[in-house]
Amino acid sequence: MLPWKRLLRPLTALLLAAAAATVPASAAHASPTATTSSSGWNDYSCKPSAAHPRPVVLVHGTLGNSVDNWLSLAPYLQVRGYCVYSLDYGQLPGVPLFHGLGPIDKSAEQLSAFVDRVLSATGAAKADLVGHSQGGMMPRYYLKFLGGAAKVNALVGLAPDNHGAGLSGLTNLLPYFPGAEDLISAATPGLADQIPGSAFLAKLNAGGDTVPGVHYTVVSTQYDEVATPWRSQYLSGPDVHNVLLQDLCPLDLSEHVAIGLFDRIAFHEVANALDPARATPTTCASALS
């Protein structure tokens, strides 16, 4: 059976509908392999500056891709002097554009290979990672189990589902549908891995949320409807900065989608995390910066 037909089965469709908001409308016509190298995004001739010595790798969310998830943040960082790169991961056969659906441990292997490529091209010793939703959580597997901690300085997660995507309680209904979890695991293992209590999340979070040597930042919004409850996004550890957007700007109404796609208040926190020595206070006015 074709993957799309499996994706349309009832319970899987329920999860996809909630996660689909992570993909902007332009996904219908954008190429997942497209780049904007003329402006410095995915430009492998870019050499990090003394001011910003580490390349930034952007990691899209579930159902996202290397282009659409970053149409705002990539240029935001590039004009600030960063060498910026993004990858596609978690592809399913026959399913274009909508990625992040494959087994997350395998997606982490793809991230590992991509970081190696970026470091080789730029000559940098380490990279910084910025991820949205699954893209803020999946790199933790790379850091913890695939040697990524030696190659990464910082991980910044925008609404990362570090302890599962509760989908505002919808995943609590799964036990009432016999076979639903097996169906999701078979059709879209990347979704199954994100269900609270999954074997993947148990392994990821066993023994602590963080690994030594990496600086962690989590930026959350109280209006998140996917990685719920929103406090479950937070990490515990000695080098962790957890921040709620509404503590910085009470007027910020961004939910799970907007925080990664176009929220410049969140982007300002990303910039602060990437360059803490030059950090400036994040306020509502950061939306205009």
PDB file of C-alpha atoms in Angstrom:
ATOM      1  CA  MET A   1       0.000   0.000   0.000  1.00  0.00           C
ATOM      2  CA  LEU A   2       1.306   3.461  -0.851  1.00  0.00           C
ATOM      3  CA  PRO A   3       2.516   5.560   2.112  1.00  0.00           C
ATOM      4  CA  TRP A   4      -0.052   8.278   1.431  1.00  0.00           C
ATOM      5  CA  LYS A   5      -2.879   5.745   1.733  1.00  0.00           C
ATOM      6  CA  ARG A   6      -1.500   4.595   5.048  1.00  0.00           C
ATOM      7  CA  LEU A   7      -1.174   8.183   6.230  1.00  0.00           C
ATOM      8  CA  LEU A   8      -4.852   8.731   5.586  1.00  0.00           C
ATOM      9  CA  ARG A   9      -6.010   5.984   7.873  1.00  0.00           C
ATOM     10  CA  PRO A  10      -8.145   7.353  10.682  1.00  0.00           C
ATOM     11  CA  LEU A  11      -5.911   7.491  13.733  1.00  0.00           C
ATOM     12  CA  THR A  12      -2.772   8.400  11.865  1.00  0.00           C
ATOM     13  CA  ALA A  13      -4.686  11.115  10.103  1.00  0.00           C
ATOM     14  CA  LEU A  14      -5.695  12.537  13.463  1.00  0.00           C
ATOM     15  CA  LEU A  15      -2.093  12.959  14.479  1.00  0.00           C
ATOM     16  CA  LEU A  16      -1.071  14.268  11.083  1.00  0.00           C
ATOM     17  CA  ALA A  17      -3.800  16.874  11.122  1.00  0.00           C
ATOM     18  CA  ALA A  18      -2.504  18.297  14.354  1.00  0.00           C
ATOM     19  CA  ALA A  19       1.099  18.218  13.201  1.00  0.00           C
ATOM     20  CA  ALA A  20       0.397  19.464   9.687  1.00  0.00           C
ATOM     21  CA  ALA A  21       0.204  22.989  10.977  1.00  0.00           C
ATOM     22  CA  THR A  22       3.986  22.909  11.182  1.00  0.00           C
ATOM     23  CA  VAL A  23       4.148  23.191   7.373  1.00  0.00           C
ATOM     24  CA  PRO A  24       3.496  26.567   5.741  1.00  0.00           C
ATOM     25  CA  ALA A  25       1.347  26.885   2.662  1.00  0.00           C
ATOM     26  CA  SER A  26       4.377  27.206   0.418  1.00  0.00           C
ATOM     27  CA  ALA A  27       5.159  23.518   1.001  1.00  0.00           C
ATOM     28  CA  ALA A  28       2.802  22.687  -1.816  1.00  0.00           C
ATOM     29  CA  HIS A  29       5.223  24.021  -4.403  1.00  0.00           C
ATOM     30  CA  ALA A  30       8.658  24.316  -2.762  1.00  0.00           C
ATOM     31  CA  SER A  31      11.381  21.813  -3.503  1.00  0.00           C
ATOM     32  CA  PRO A  32      12.803  20.055  -0.436  1.00  0.00           C
ATOM     33  CA  THR A  33      16.253  20.141  -1.993  1.00  0.00           C
ATOM     34  CA  ALA A  34      16.159  23.800  -2.965  1.00  0.00           C
ATOM     35  CA  THR A  35      18.721  26.142  -1.458  1.00  0.00           C
ATOM     36  CA  THR A  36      19.311  29.842  -1.270  1.00  0.00           C
ATOM     37  CA  SER A  37      23.077  29.670  -1.605  1.00  0.00           C
ATOM     38  CA  SER A  38      23.223  33.046  -3.305  1.00  0.00           C
ATOM     39  CA  SER A  39      22.377  34.640   0.035  1.00  0.00           C
ATOM     40  CA  GLY A  40      24.557  32.374   2.157  1.00  0.00           C
ATOM     41  CA  TRP A  41      21.978  29.750   3.194  1.00  0.00           C
ATOM     42  CA  ASN A  42      23.356  26.282   2.417  1.00  0.00           C
ATOM     43  CA  ASP A  43      26.361  27.891   0.785  1.00  0.00           C
ATOM     44  CA  TYR A  44      29.214  25.445   1.293  1.00  0.00           C
ATOM     45  CA  SER A  45      31.760  28.089   0.357  1.00  0.00           C
ATOM     46  CA  CYS A  46      30.729  30.163   3.386  1.00  0.00           C
ATOM     47  CA  LYS A  47      33.499  30.516   5.956  1.00  0.00           C
ATOM     48  CA  PRO A  48      32.556  31.360   9.544  1.00  0.00           C
ATOM     49  CA  SER A  49      33.815  34.716  10.784  1.00  0.00           C
ATOM     50  CA  ALA A  50      35.760  35.443  13.943  1.00  0.00           C
ATOM     51  CA  ALA A  51      32.610  36.968  15.400  1.00  0.00           C
ATOM     52  CA  HIS A  52      30.513  33.884  14.556  1.00  0.00           C
ATOM     53  CA  PRO A  53      32.985  30.994  14.307  1.00  0.00           C
ATOM     54  CA  ARG A  54      30.459  28.168  14.269  1.00  0.00           C
ATOM     55  CA  PRO A  55      28.077  27.260  11.433  1.00  0.00           C
ATOM     56  CA  VAL A  56      24.407  26.971  12.348  1.00  0.00           C
ATOM     57  CA  VAL A  57      22.493  23.857  11.318  1.00  0.00           C
ATOM     58  CA  LEU A  58      18.705  24.209  11.220  1.00  0.00           C
ATOM     59  CA  VAL A  59      16.655  21.068  11.906  1.00  0.00           C
ATOM     60  CA  HIS A  60      13.039  21.153  10.707  1.00  0.00           C
ATOM     61  CA  GLY A  61      10.014  19.749  12.506  1.00  0.00           C
ATOM     62  CA  THR A  62       7.642  16.892  11.745  1.00  0.00           C
ATOM     63  CA  LEU A  63       6.144  17.246   8.264  1.00  0.00           C
ATOM     64  CA  GLY A  64       8.562  20.069   7.539  1.00  0.00           C
ATOM     65  CA  ASN A  65      11.494  20.253   5.168  1.00  0.00           C
ATOM     66  CA  SER A  66      14.812  22.022   4.811  1.00  0.00           C
ATOM     67  CA  VAL A  67      13.321  25.009   2.995  1.00  0.00           C
ATOM     68  CA  ASP A  68       9.828  25.808   4.210  1.00  0.00           C
ATOM     69  CA  ASN A  69      10.539  25.568   7.927  1.00  0.00           C
ATOM     70  CA  TRP A  70      13.302  28.174   7.642  1.00  0.00           C
ATOM     71  CA  LEU A  71      12.135  30.814   5.176  1.00  0.00           C
ATOM     72  CA  SER A  72      12.286  33.416   7.958  1.00  0.00           C
ATOM     73  CA  LEU A  73      14.872  32.212  10.468  1.00  0.00           C
ATOM     74  CA  ALA A  74      17.605  31.278   7.966  1.00  0.00           C
ATOM     75  CA  PRO A  75      17.777  34.799   6.446  1.00  0.00           C
ATOM     76  CA  TYR A  76      17.447  36.312   9.949  1.00  0.00           C
ATOM     77  CA  LEU A  77      20.631  34.533  11.013  1.00  0.00           C
ATOM     78  CA  GLN A  78      22.426  34.917   7.702  1.00  0.00           C
ATOM     79  CA  VAL A  79      22.168  38.721   7.684  1.00  0.00           C
ATOM     80  CA  ARG A  80      23.646  38.649  11.184  1.00  0.00           C
ATOM     81  CA  GLY A  81      26.790  37.036   9.831  1.00  0.00           C
ATOM     82  CA  TYR A  82      26.225  33.319  10.324  1.00  0.00           C
ATOM     83  CA  CYS A  83      26.921  30.499   7.895  1.00  0.00           C
ATOM     84  CA  VAL A  84      23.552  28.755   7.879  1.00  0.00           C
ATOM     85  CA  TYR A  85      22.638  25.252   6.714  1.00  0.00           C
ATOM     86  CA  SER A  86      19.539  23.075   6.780  1.00  0.00           C
ATOM     87  CA  LEU A  87      18.854  19.431   6.005  1.00  0.00           C
ATOM     88  CA  ASP A  88      15.998  17.100   5.145  1.00  0.00           C
ATOM     89  CA  TYR A  89      15.628  14.032   7.351  1.00  0.00           C
ATOM     90  CA  GLY A  90      13.129  11.297   8.156  1.00  0.00           C
ATOM     91  CA  GLN A  91      11.856  10.857   4.587  1.00  0.00           C
ATOM     92  CA  LEU A  92       9.359   8.116   3.775  1.00  0.00           C
ATOM     93  CA  PRO A  93       9.469   6.445   0.324  1.00  0.00           C
ATOM     94  CA  GLY A  94       7.016   8.058  -2.045  1.00  0.00           C
ATOM     95  CA  VAL A  95       6.214  10.952   0.296  1.00  0.00           C
ATOM     96  CA  PRO A  96       7.755  14.190  -1.006  1.00  0.00           C
ATOM     97  CA  LEU A  97       8.129  17.467   0.903  1.00  0.00           C
ATOM     98  CA  PHE A  98       6.697  16.204   4.194  1.00  0.00           C
ATOM     99  CA  HIS A  99       9.583  14.788   6.193  1.00  0.00           C
ATOM    100  CA  GLY A 100      10.419  13.912   9.784  1.00  0.00           C
ATOM    101  CA  LEU A 101       8.223  10.793   9.628  1.00  0.00           C
ATOM    102  CA  GLY A 102      10.903   8.092   9.688  1.00  0.00           C
ATOM    103  CA  PRO A 103      12.348   6.447  12.831  1.00  0.00           C
ATOM    104  CA  ILE A 104      13.925   9.188  14.889  1.00  0.00           C
ATOM    105  CA  ASP A 105      17.087   7.260  15.681  1.00  0.00           C
ATOM    106  CA  LYS A 106      17.689   6.930  11.937  1.00  0.00           C
ATOM    107  CA  SER A 107      16.939  10.623  11.473  1.00  0.00           C
ATOM    108  CA  ALA A 108      19.619  11.356  14.062  1.00  0.00           C
ATOM    109  CA  GLU A 109      22.078   9.382  11.931  1.00  0.00           C
ATOM    110  CA  GLN A 110      21.194  11.625   8.989  1.00  0.00           C
ATOM    111  CA  LEU A 111      21.823  14.678  11.156  1.00  0.00           C
ATOM    112  CA  SER A 112      25.184  13.248  12.200  1.00  0.00           C
ATOM    113  CA  ALA A 113      26.290  12.844   8.591  1.00  0.00           C
ATOM    114  CA  PHE A 114      25.061  16.325   7.703  1.00  0.00           C
ATOM    115  CA  VAL A 115      26.924  17.984  10.571  1.00  0.00           C
ATOM    116  CA  ASP A 116      30.089  16.175   9.496  1.00  0.00           C
ATOM    117  CA  ARG A 117      29.623  17.552   5.988  1.00  0.00           C
ATOM    118  CA  VAL A 118      29.117  21.092   7.267  1.00  0.00           C
ATOM    119  CA  LEU A 119      32.135  20.952   9.562  1.00  0.00           C
ATOM    120  CA  SER A 120      34.299  19.584   6.773  1.00  0.00           C
ATOM    121  CA  ALA A 121      33.209  22.325   4.373  1.00  0.00           C
ATOM    122  CA  THR A 122      33.553  25.205   6.827  1.00  0.00           C
ATOM    123  CA  GLY A 123      36.627  24.021   8.699  1.00  0.00           C
ATOM    124  CA  ALA A 124      34.879  24.711  11.999  1.00  0.00           C
ATOM    125  CA  ALA A 125      35.533  22.543  15.037  1.00  0.00           C
ATOM    126  CA  LYS A 126      31.927  22.626  16.206  1.00  0.00           C
ATOM    127  CA  ALA A 127      28.471  23.600  14.988  1.00  0.00           C
ATOM    128  CA  ASP A 128      25.406  25.054  16.683  1.00  0.00           C
ATOM    129  CA  LEU A 129      22.024  23.392  16.159  1.00  0.00           C
ATOM    130  CA  VAL A 130      18.636  25.114  16.076  1.00  0.00           C
ATOM    131  CA  GLY A 131      15.550  22.937  15.758  1.00  0.00           C
ATOM    132  CA  HIS A 132      11.786  23.333  15.689  1.00  0.00           C
ATOM    133  CA  SER A 133       9.459  20.783  17.324  1.00  0.00           C
ATOM    134  CA  GLN A 134      10.873  17.293  16.575  1.00  0.00           C
ATOM    135  CA  GLY A 135      13.906  19.126  15.218  1.00  0.00           C
ATOM    136  CA  GLY A 136      14.635  20.459  18.694  1.00  0.00           C
ATOM    137  CA  MET A 137      14.301  17.047  20.302  1.00  0.00           C
ATOM    138  CA  MET A 138      15.824  14.644  17.749  1.00  0.00           C
ATOM    139  CA  PRO A 139      19.328  16.188  17.954  1.00  0.00           C
ATOM    140  CA  ARG A 140      19.474  15.149  21.603  1.00  0.00           C
ATOM    141  CA  TYR A 141      19.721  11.533  20.409  1.00  0.00           C
ATOM    142  CA  TYR A 142      22.632  12.527  18.192  1.00  0.00           C
ATOM    143  CA  LEU A 143      24.328  14.281  21.103  1.00  0.00           C
ATOM    144  CA  LYS A 144      23.745  11.449  23.554  1.00  0.00           C
ATOM    145  CA  PHE A 145      24.272   8.301  21.498  1.00  0.00           C
ATOM    146  CA  LEU A 146      26.074   9.184  18.239  1.00  0.00           C
ATOM    147  CA  GLY A 147      29.032  11.234  19.413  1.00  0.00           C
ATOM    148  CA  GLY A 148      27.457  14.590  18.613  1.00  0.00           C
ATOM    149  CA  ALA A 149      28.445  16.216  21.892  1.00  0.00           C
ATOM    150  CA  ALA A 150      32.042  16.457  20.654  1.00  0.00           C
ATOM    151  CA  LYS A 151      30.908  18.340  17.538  1.00  0.00           C
ATOM    152  CA  VAL A 152      28.171  20.619  18.872  1.00  0.00           C
ATOM    153  CA  ASN A 153      28.480  23.714  21.024  1.00  0.00           C
ATOM    154  CA  ALA A 154      24.794  24.541  21.544  1.00  0.00           C
ATOM    155  CA  LEU A 155      21.334  23.138  20.882  1.00  0.00           C
ATOM    156  CA  VAL A 156      18.454  25.593  20.701  1.00  0.00           C
ATOM    157  CA  GLY A 157      14.964  24.104  20.616  1.00  0.00           C
ATOM    158  CA  LEU A 158      11.898  26.056  19.512  1.00  0.00           C
ATOM    159  CA  ALA A 159       8.875  24.285  21.000  1.00  0.00           C
ATOM    160  CA  PRO A 160      10.757  20.955  21.154  1.00  0.00           C
ATOM    161  CA  ASP A 161       8.760  17.895  22.178  1.00  0.00           C
ATOM    162  CA  ASN A 162      11.475  16.713  24.536  1.00  0.00           C
ATOM    163  CA  HIS A 163       9.121  14.513  26.532  1.00  0.00           C
ATOM    164  CA  GLY A 164       6.531  13.795  23.861  1.00  0.00           C
ATOM    165  CA  ALA A 165       3.877  15.495  21.752  1.00  0.00           C
ATOM    166  CA  GLY A 166       0.654  15.184  23.711  1.00  0.00           C
ATOM    167  CA  LEU A 167      -1.362  16.997  21.033  1.00  0.00           C
ATOM    168  CA  SER A 168      -3.468  18.717  23.710  1.00  0.00           C
ATOM    169  CA  GLY A 169      -4.489  15.344  25.115  1.00  0.00           C
ATOM    170  CA  LEU A 170      -5.311  13.549  21.855  1.00  0.00           C
ATOM    171  CA  THR A 171      -2.633  10.910  22.396  1.00  0.00           C
ATOM    172  CA  ASN A 172      -4.412   9.944  25.615  1.00  0.00           C
ATOM    173  CA  LEU A 173      -7.148   8.495  23.408  1.00  0.00           C
ATOM    174  CA  LEU A 174      -4.872   5.933  21.747  1.00  0.00           C
ATOM    175  CA  PRO A 175      -5.444   3.150  24.326  1.00  0.00           C
ATOM    176  CA  TYR A 176      -9.147   3.278  23.456  1.00  0.00           C
ATOM    177  CA  PHE A 177      -8.409   2.338  19.829  1.00  0.00           C
ATOM    178  CA  PRO A 178      -6.954  -1.185  19.773  1.00  0.00           C
ATOM    179  CA  GLY A 179      -4.136  -1.475  17.271  1.00  0.00           C
ATOM    180  CA  ALA A 180      -3.876   2.273  16.715  1.00  0.00           C
ATOM    181  CA  GLU A 181      -0.341   2.590  18.059  1.00  0.00           C
ATOM    182  CA  ASP A 182       0.790  -0.405  15.990  1.00  0.00           C
ATOM    183  CA  LEU A 183      -0.707   1.215  12.905  1.00  0.00           C
ATOM    184  CA  ILE A 184       1.061   4.495  13.572  1.00  0.00           C
ATOM    185  CA  SER A 185       4.347   2.702  14.238  1.00  0.00           C
ATOM    186  CA  ALA A 186       4.132   0.825  10.966  1.00  0.00           C
ATOM    187  CA  ALA A 187       3.017   3.751   8.801  1.00  0.00           C
ATOM    188  CA  THR A 188       4.832   6.682  10.400  1.00  0.00           C
ATOM    189  CA  PRO A 189       7.380   5.557  12.989  1.00  0.00           C
ATOM    190  CA  GLY A 190       8.554   9.122  13.517  1.00  0.00           C
ATOM    191  CA  LEU A 191       5.125   9.979  14.902  1.00  0.00           C
ATOM    192  CA  ALA A 192       5.023   6.871  17.085  1.00  0.00           C
ATOM    193  CA  ASP A 193       8.397   7.774  18.573  1.00  0.00           C
ATOM    194  CA  GLN A 194       6.959  11.121  19.704  1.00  0.00           C
ATOM    195  CA  ILE A 195       3.985   9.704  21.604  1.00  0.00           C
ATOM    196  CA  PRO A 196       4.517  10.320  25.344  1.00  0.00           C
ATOM    197  CA  GLY A 197       5.800   7.157  26.985  1.00  0.00           C
ATOM    198  CA  SER A 198       7.237   5.670  23.781  1.00  0.00           C
ATOM    199  CA  ALA A 199      10.260   3.382  23.985  1.00  0.00           C
ATOM    200  CA  PHE A 200      12.256   5.950  22.032  1.00  0.00           C
ATOM    201  CA  LEU A 201      11.538   8.754  24.501  1.00  0.00           C
ATOM    202  CA  ALA A 202      12.215   6.466  27.443  1.00  0.00           C
ATOM    203  CA  LYS A 203      15.663   5.708  26.044  1.00  0.00           C
ATOM    204  CA  LEU A 204      16.341   9.328  25.128  1.00  0.00           C
ATOM    205  CA  ASN A 205      15.532  10.701  28.569  1.00  0.00           C
ATOM    206  CA  ALA A 206      16.922   7.880  30.719  1.00  0.00           C
ATOM    207  CA  GLY A 207      19.787   9.025  32.896  1.00  0.00           C
ATOM    208  CA  GLY A 208      19.159  12.730  32.399  1.00  0.00           C
ATOM    209  CA  ASP A 209      18.073  15.167  29.742  1.00  0.00           C
ATOM    210  CA  THR A 210      21.469  16.585  28.815  1.00  0.00           C
ATOM    211  CA  VAL A 211      25.064  15.622  28.159  1.00  0.00           C
ATOM    212  CA  PRO A 212      28.142  17.526  29.373  1.00  0.00           C
ATOM    213  CA  GLY A 213      29.750  20.112  27.133  1.00  0.00           C
ATOM    214  CA  VAL A 214      26.629  21.264  25.266  1.00  0.00           C
ATOM    215  CA  HIS A 215      24.701  24.467  26.006  1.00  0.00           C
ATOM    216  CA  TYR A 216      20.940  23.910  25.857  1.00  0.00           C
ATOM    217  CA  THR A 217      18.215  26.497  25.286  1.00  0.00           C
ATOM    218  CA  VAL A 218      14.491  25.767  25.093  1.00  0.00           C
ATOM    219  CA  VAL A 219      12.072  28.450  23.902  1.00  0.00           C
ATOM    220  CA  SER A 220       8.419  27.622  24.554  1.00  0.00           C
ATOM    221  CA  THR A 221       5.022  29.241  24.232  1.00  0.00           C
ATOM    222  CA  GLN A 222       2.109  28.757  26.588  1.00  0.00           C
ATOM    223  CA  TYR A 223      -0.184  28.574  23.557  1.00  0.00           C
ATOM    224  CA  ASP A 224       1.447  25.414  22.196  1.00  0.00           C
ATOM    225  CA  GLU A 225      -1.154  22.881  21.063  1.00  0.00           C
ATOM    226  CA  VAL A 226       1.200  20.112  19.882  1.00  0.00           C
ATOM    227  CA  ALA A 227       4.081  19.627  22.350  1.00  0.00           C
ATOM    228  CA  THR A 228       1.789  19.641  25.358  1.00  0.00           C
ATOM    229  CA  PRO A 229       1.753  20.340  28.181  1.00  0.00           C
ATOM    230  CA  TRP A 230       4.165  23.085  27.209  1.00  0.00           C
ATOM    231  CA  ARG A 231       6.212  22.680  30.374  1.00  0.00           C
ATOM    232  CA  SER A 232       7.115  19.175  29.187  1.00  0.00           C
ATOM    233  CA  GLN A 233       9.346  20.849  26.612  1.00  0.00           C
ATOM    234  CA  TYR A 234      11.711  22.054  29.318  1.00  0.00           C
ATOM    235  CA  LEU A 235      14.973  20.271  30.039  1.00  0.00           C
ATOM    236  CA  SER A 236      16.701  19.668  33.345  1.00  0.00           C
ATOM    237  CA  GLY A 237      20.451  19.924  33.599  1.00  0.00           C
ATOM    238  CA  PRO A 238      23.407  22.076  34.671  1.00  0.00           C
ATOM    239  CA  ASP A 239      23.696  24.019  31.394  1.00  0.00           C
ATOM    240  CA  VAL A 240      20.075  24.623  30.435  1.00  0.00           C
ATOM    241  CA  HIS A 241      18.179  27.845  29.779  1.00  0.00           C
ATOM    242  CA  ASN A 242      14.414  27.326  29.623  1.00  0.00           C
ATOM    243  CA  VAL A 243      12.408  30.356  28.568  1.00  0.00           C
ATOM    244  CA  LEU A 244       8.720  31.073  28.037  1.00  0.00           C
ATOM    245  CA  LEU A 245       7.972  33.586  25.287  1.00  0.00           C
ATOM    246  CA  GLN A 246       5.180  35.198  27.281  1.00  0.00           C
ATOM    247  CA  ASP A 247       7.611  35.992  30.112  1.00  0.00           C
ATOM    248  CA  LEU A 248       9.550  38.050  27.564  1.00  0.00           C
ATOM    249  CA  CYS A 249       6.529  39.580  25.838  1.00  0.00           C
ATOM    250  CA  PRO A 250       3.045  38.989  27.276  1.00  0.00           C
ATOM    251  CA  LEU A 251       1.575  40.121  23.962  1.00  0.00           C
ATOM    252  CA  ASP A 252       3.172  37.262  22.022  1.00  0.00           C
ATOM    253  CA  LEU A 253       0.366  34.916  20.925  1.00  0.00           C
ATOM    254  CA  SER A 254       2.488  32.501  18.910  1.00  0.00           C
ATOM    255  CA  GLU A 255       1.578  28.829  19.115  1.00  0.00           C
ATOM    256  CA  HIS A 256       3.520  25.756  18.041  1.00  0.00           C
ATOM    257  CA  VAL A 257       3.720  26.696  14.386  1.00  0.00           C
ATOM    258  CA  ALA A 258       4.451  30.401  14.572  1.00  0.00           C
ATOM    259  CA  ILE A 259       7.264  30.117  17.102  1.00  0.00           C
ATOM    260  CA  GLY A 260       9.371  28.314  14.511  1.00  0.00           C
ATOM    261  CA  LEU A 261       8.184  29.935  11.314  1.00  0.00           C
ATOM    262  CA  PHE A 262       8.093  33.688  11.866  1.00  0.00           C
ATOM    263  CA  ASP A 263       8.225  34.785  15.515  1.00  0.00           C
ATOM    264  CA  ARG A 264      11.070  37.304  15.654  1.00  0.00           C
ATOM    265  CA  ILE A 265      10.839  37.489  19.440  1.00  0.00           C
ATOM    266  CA  ALA A 266      11.712  33.797  19.519  1.00  0.00           C
ATOM    267  CA  PHE A 267      14.358  34.412  16.862  1.00  0.00           C
ATOM    268  CA  HIS A 268      15.955  37.060  19.083  1.00  0.00           C
ATOM    269  CA  GLU A 269      16.290  34.450  21.821  1.00  0.00           C
ATOM    270  CA  VAL A 270      17.894  32.122  19.290  1.00  0.00           C
ATOM    271  CA  ALA A 271      20.434  34.813  18.424  1.00  0.00           C
ATOM    272  CA  ASN A 272      21.139  35.364  22.124  1.00  0.00           C
ATOM    273  CA  ALA A 273      21.694  31.633  22.641  1.00  0.00           C
ATOM    274  CA  LEU A 274      24.083  31.444  19.690  1.00  0.00           C
ATOM    275  CA  ASP A 275      26.090  34.455  20.855  1.00  0.00           C
ATOM    276  CA  PRO A 276      25.583  34.906  24.612  1.00  0.00           C
ATOM    277  CA  ALA A 277      28.518  37.312  24.902  1.00  0.00           C
ATOM    278  CA  ARG A 278      26.585  39.813  22.784  1.00  0.00           C
ATOM    279  CA  ALA A 279      23.108  38.988  24.060  1.00  0.00           C
ATOM    280  CA  THR A 280      20.617  41.808  24.529  1.00  0.00           C
ATOM    281  CA  PRO A 281      17.295  41.716  26.410  1.00  0.00           C
ATOM    282  CA  THR A 282      14.431  40.137  24.492  1.00  0.00           C
ATOM    283  CA  THR A 283      11.237  42.192  24.682  1.00  0.00           C
ATOM    284  CA  CYS A 284       8.143  42.833  22.592  1.00  0.00           C
ATOM    285  CA  ALA A 285      10.246  45.352  20.663  1.00  0.00           C
ATOM    286  CA  SER A 286      12.411  42.461  19.451  1.00  0.00           C
ATOM    287  CA  ALA A 287       9.656  41.742  16.949  1.00  0.00           C
ATOM    288  CA  LEU A 288      10.881  44.808  15.053  1.00  0.00           C
ATOM    289  CA  SER A 289      14.601  44.152  15.336  1.00  0.00           C
TER     290      SER A 289
END
